[in-house]
Short mmCIF file of C-alpha atoms in Angstrom, two decimals:
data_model
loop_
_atom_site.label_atom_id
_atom_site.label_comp_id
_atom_site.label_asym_id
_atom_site.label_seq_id
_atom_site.Cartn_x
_atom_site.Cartn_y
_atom_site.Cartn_z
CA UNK T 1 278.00 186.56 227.11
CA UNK T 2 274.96 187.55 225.76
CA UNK T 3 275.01 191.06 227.94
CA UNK T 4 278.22 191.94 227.03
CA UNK T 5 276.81 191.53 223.49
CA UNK T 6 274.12 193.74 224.40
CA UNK T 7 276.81 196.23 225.95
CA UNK T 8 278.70 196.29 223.18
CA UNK T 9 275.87 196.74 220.83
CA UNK T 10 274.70 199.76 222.93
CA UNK T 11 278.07 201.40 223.08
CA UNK T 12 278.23 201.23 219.21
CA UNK T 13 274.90 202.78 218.66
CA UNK T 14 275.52 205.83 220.82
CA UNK T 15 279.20 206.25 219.53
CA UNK T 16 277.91 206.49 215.66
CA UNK T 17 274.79 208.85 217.03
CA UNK T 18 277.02 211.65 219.23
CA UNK T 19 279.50 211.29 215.95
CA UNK T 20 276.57 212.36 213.92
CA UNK T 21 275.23 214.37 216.32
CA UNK T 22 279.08 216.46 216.30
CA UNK T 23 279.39 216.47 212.40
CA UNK T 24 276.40 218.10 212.48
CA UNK T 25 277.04 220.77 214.65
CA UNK T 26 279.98 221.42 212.65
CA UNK T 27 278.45 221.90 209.72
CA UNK T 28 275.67 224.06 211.25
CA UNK T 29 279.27 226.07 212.58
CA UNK T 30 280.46 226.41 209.20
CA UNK T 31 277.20 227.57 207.23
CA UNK T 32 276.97 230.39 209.29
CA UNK T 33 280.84 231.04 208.98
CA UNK T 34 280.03 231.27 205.64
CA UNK T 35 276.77 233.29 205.49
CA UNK T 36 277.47 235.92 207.98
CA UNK T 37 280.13 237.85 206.72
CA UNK T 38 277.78 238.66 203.86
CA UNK T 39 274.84 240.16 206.21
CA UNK T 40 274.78 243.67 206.76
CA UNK T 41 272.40 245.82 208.40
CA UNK T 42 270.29 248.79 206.41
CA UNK T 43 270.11 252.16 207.70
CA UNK T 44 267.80 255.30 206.93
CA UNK T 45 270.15 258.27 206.75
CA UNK T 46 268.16 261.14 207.73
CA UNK T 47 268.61 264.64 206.96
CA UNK T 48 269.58 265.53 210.25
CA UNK T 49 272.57 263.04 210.10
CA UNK T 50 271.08 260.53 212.50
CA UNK T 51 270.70 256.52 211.24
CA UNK T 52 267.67 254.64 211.91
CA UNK T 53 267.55 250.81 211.52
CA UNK T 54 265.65 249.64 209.04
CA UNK T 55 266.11 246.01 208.00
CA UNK T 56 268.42 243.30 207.38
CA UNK T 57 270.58 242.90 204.08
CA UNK T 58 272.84 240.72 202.06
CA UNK T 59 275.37 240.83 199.69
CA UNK T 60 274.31 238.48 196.68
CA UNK T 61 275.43 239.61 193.67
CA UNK T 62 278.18 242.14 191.87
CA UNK T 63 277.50 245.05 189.23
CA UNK T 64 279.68 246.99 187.48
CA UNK T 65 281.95 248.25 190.58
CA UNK T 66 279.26 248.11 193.05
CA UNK T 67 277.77 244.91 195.40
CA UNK T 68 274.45 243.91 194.99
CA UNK T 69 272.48 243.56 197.83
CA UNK T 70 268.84 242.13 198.72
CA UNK T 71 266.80 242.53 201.17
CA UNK T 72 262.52 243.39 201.27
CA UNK T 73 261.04 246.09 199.58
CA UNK T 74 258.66 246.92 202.66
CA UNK T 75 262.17 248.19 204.14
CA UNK T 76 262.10 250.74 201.53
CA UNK T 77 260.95 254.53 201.30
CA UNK T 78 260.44 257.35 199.78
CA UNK T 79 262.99 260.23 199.78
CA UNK T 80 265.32 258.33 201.66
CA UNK T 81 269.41 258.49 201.83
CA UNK T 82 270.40 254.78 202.56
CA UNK T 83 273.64 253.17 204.41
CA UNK T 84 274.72 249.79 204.74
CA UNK T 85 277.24 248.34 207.67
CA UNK T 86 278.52 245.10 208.49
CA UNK T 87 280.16 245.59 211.71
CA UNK T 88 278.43 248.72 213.25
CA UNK T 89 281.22 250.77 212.77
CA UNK T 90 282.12 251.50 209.25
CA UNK T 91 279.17 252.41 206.61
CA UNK T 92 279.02 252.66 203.01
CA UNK T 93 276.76 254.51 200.75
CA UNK T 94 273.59 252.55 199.32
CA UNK T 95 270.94 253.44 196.50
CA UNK T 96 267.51 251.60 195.21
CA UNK T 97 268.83 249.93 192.47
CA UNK T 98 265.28 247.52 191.64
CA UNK T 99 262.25 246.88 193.06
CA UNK T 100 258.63 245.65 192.22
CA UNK T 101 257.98 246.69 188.95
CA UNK T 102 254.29 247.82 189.96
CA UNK T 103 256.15 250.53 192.20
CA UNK T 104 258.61 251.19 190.46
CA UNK T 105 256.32 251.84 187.76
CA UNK T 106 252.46 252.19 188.54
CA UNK T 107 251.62 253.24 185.53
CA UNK T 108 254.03 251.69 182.47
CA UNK T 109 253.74 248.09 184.52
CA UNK T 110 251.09 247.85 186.64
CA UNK T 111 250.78 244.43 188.73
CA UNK T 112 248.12 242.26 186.45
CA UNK T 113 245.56 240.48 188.45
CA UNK T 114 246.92 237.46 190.06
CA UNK T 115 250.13 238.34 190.19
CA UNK T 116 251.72 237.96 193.76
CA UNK T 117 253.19 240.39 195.61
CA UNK T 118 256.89 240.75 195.67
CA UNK T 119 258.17 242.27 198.91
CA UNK T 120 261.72 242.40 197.30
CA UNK T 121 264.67 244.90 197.03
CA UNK T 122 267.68 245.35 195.39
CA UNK T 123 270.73 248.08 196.44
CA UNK T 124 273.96 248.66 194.68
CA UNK T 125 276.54 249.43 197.55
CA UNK T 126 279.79 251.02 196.25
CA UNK T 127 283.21 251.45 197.82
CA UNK T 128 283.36 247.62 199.57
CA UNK T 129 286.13 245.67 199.59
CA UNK T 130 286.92 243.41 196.33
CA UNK T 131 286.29 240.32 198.56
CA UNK T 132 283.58 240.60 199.97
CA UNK T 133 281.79 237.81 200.03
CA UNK T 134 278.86 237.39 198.18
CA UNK T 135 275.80 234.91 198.48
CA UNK T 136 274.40 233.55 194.99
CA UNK T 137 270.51 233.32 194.66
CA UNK T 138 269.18 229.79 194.59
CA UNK T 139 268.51 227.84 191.26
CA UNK T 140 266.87 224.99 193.07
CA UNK T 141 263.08 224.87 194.17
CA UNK T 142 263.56 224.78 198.11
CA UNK T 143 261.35 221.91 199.21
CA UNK T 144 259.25 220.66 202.55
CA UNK T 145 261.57 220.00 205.06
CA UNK T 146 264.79 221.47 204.06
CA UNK T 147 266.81 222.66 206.66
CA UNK T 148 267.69 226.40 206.30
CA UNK T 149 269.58 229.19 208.01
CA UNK T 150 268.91 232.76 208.42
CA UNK T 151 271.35 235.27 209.93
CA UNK T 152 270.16 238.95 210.35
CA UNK T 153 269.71 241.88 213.13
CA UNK T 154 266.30 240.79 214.81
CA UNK T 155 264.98 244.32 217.13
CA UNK T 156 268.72 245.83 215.25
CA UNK T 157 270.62 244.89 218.24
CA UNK T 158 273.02 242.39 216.50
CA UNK T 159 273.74 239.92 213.91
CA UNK T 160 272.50 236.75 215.06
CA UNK T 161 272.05 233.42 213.04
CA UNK T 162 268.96 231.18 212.87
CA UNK T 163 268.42 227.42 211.99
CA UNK T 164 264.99 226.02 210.81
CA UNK T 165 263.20 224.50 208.11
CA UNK T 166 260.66 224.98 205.16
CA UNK T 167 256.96 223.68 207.43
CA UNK T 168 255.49 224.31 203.74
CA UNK T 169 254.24 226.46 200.84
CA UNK T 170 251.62 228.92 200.62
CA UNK T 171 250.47 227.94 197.37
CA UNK T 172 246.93 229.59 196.81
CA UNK T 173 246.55 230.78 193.33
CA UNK T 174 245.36 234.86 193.44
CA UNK T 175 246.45 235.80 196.84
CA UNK T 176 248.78 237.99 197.68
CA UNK T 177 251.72 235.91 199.13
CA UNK T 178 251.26 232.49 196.74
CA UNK T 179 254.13 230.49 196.57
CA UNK T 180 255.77 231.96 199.26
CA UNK T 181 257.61 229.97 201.44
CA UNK T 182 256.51 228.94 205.35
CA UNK T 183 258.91 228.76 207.56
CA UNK T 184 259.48 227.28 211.56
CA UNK T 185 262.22 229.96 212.27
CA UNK T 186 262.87 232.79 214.68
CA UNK T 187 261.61 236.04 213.51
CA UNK T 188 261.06 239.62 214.96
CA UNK T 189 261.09 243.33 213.83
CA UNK T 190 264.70 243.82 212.10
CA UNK T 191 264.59 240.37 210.72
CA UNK T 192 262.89 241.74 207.96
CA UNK T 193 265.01 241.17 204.56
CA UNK T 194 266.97 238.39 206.25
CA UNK T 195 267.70 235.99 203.37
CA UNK T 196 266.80 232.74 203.41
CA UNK T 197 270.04 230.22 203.29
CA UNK T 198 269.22 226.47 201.53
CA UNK T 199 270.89 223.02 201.45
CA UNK T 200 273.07 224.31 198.89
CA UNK T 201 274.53 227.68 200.56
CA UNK T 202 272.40 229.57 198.21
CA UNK T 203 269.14 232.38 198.95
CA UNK T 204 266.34 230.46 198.52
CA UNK T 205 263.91 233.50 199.83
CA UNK T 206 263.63 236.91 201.89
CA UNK T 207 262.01 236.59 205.37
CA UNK T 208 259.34 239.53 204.75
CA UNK T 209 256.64 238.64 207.73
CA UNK T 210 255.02 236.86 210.50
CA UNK T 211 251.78 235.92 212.06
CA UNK T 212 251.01 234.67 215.29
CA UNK T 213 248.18 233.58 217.24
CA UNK T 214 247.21 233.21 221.39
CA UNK T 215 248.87 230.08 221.09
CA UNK T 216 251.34 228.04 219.61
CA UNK T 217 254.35 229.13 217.07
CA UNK T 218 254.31 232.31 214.34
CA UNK T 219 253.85 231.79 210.80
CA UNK T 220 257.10 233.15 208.97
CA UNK T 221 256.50 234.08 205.41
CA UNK T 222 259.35 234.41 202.91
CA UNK T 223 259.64 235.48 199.45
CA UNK T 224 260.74 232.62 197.34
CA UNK T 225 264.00 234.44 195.57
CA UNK T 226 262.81 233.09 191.84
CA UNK T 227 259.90 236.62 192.08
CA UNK T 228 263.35 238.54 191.44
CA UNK T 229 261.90 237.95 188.46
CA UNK T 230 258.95 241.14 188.90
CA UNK T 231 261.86 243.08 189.76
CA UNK T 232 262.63 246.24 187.79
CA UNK T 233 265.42 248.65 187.60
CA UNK T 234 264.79 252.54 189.04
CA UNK T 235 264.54 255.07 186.08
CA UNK T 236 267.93 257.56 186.49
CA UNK T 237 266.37 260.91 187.30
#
């Protein structure tokens, strides 16, 4: 009697588990249904009519007539005709449209001491679709632990998503990245700008770089998205 109890017992316990187990592979499934029709990929447009990769980008907000999209400001340069695509196949005209106000203007706002960096970019993208999706910033403060998703074009060979999780904050007072976010996720060259996806669907940062050691896993900094606050618009020329 007592064994069939037992049986029983065990039976229920790994029924409920492989149920949670599938709801939350579903979800996982339907985050990334949501995010990754918003992810694009950032080209260089050079002179010579060739596109080089630069970075991964998302759509986030709207202006005027135009989608506003984020991604990091190392991704950026100088003199540079920009493209966005979603699929590879069809691109659309991007320009600057803010950026660190200590570059976008050295000399009118220059970057006080203390002040962290802030490896973020803004683009205005016109001509896209009236639904296309768009994926709010974060109002929250992302915490240790949260699960998180990033989708973007690691090495610019496709757009692939990521799970993880916040392993912590870099929270030292004068350096460069304080407050930034540290992350146990997959990250390579082209993941740069991928935005960082919270509990509640929303950016909660920009993946912007990595360290690694001989041993054990990388480092992942992010950008926590509240430093859109540094941000300032380009001057018309």
């Amino acid at each position: 009697m007592m064994t069939r109890m037992y049986l029983a017992l065990t039976l229920a316990i790994a029924f409920v588990a492989t149920a949670g187990i599938v709801e939350g592979q579903d979800d996982l499934r339907k985050r990334f249904a949501h995010a990754t029709p918003s992810v694009g990929a950032l080209y260089a447009h050079t002179e010579e009519g060739n596109l080089k990769f630069l970075c991964s980008i998302t759509a986030t907000d709207r202006h005027e007539d135009a989608v506003v999209m984020l991604t990091a400001w190392h991704c950026v340069g100088s003199g540079t005709a920009y493209v966005v695509s979603f699929n590879g196949r069809q691109f659309y005209d991007a320009r600057l449209w803010k950026g660190p106000h200590y570059h976008i203007d050295p000399k009118g706002s220059p970057r006080i001491f203390g002040e962290p960096e802030t490896d973020l970019a803004l683009f205005l993208v016109d001509g896209l679709p009236s639904n296309t999706p768009i994926i709010p910033v974060s109002v929250r403060l992302i915490a240790q632990g949260d699960r998180v998703i990033m989708v973007g074009f690691p090495l610019g060979i496709a757009k692939i998503g990521y799970e993880g999780l916040v392993a912590g904050h870099f929270n030292r007072p004068g350096a460069a990245y304080d407050g930034y976010l540290l992350l146990q996720i997959f990250g390579t060259s082209g993941s740069s700008g991928s935005a960082i996806i919270g509990p509640d669907a929303r950016i909660a940062g920009v993946l912007v770089a990595g360290r690694t050691g001989s041993i054990g896993l990388p480092v992942i900094f992010a950008v926590p998205i509240r430093y859109q606050r540094y941000l300032l618009e380009v001057k018309p020329k």
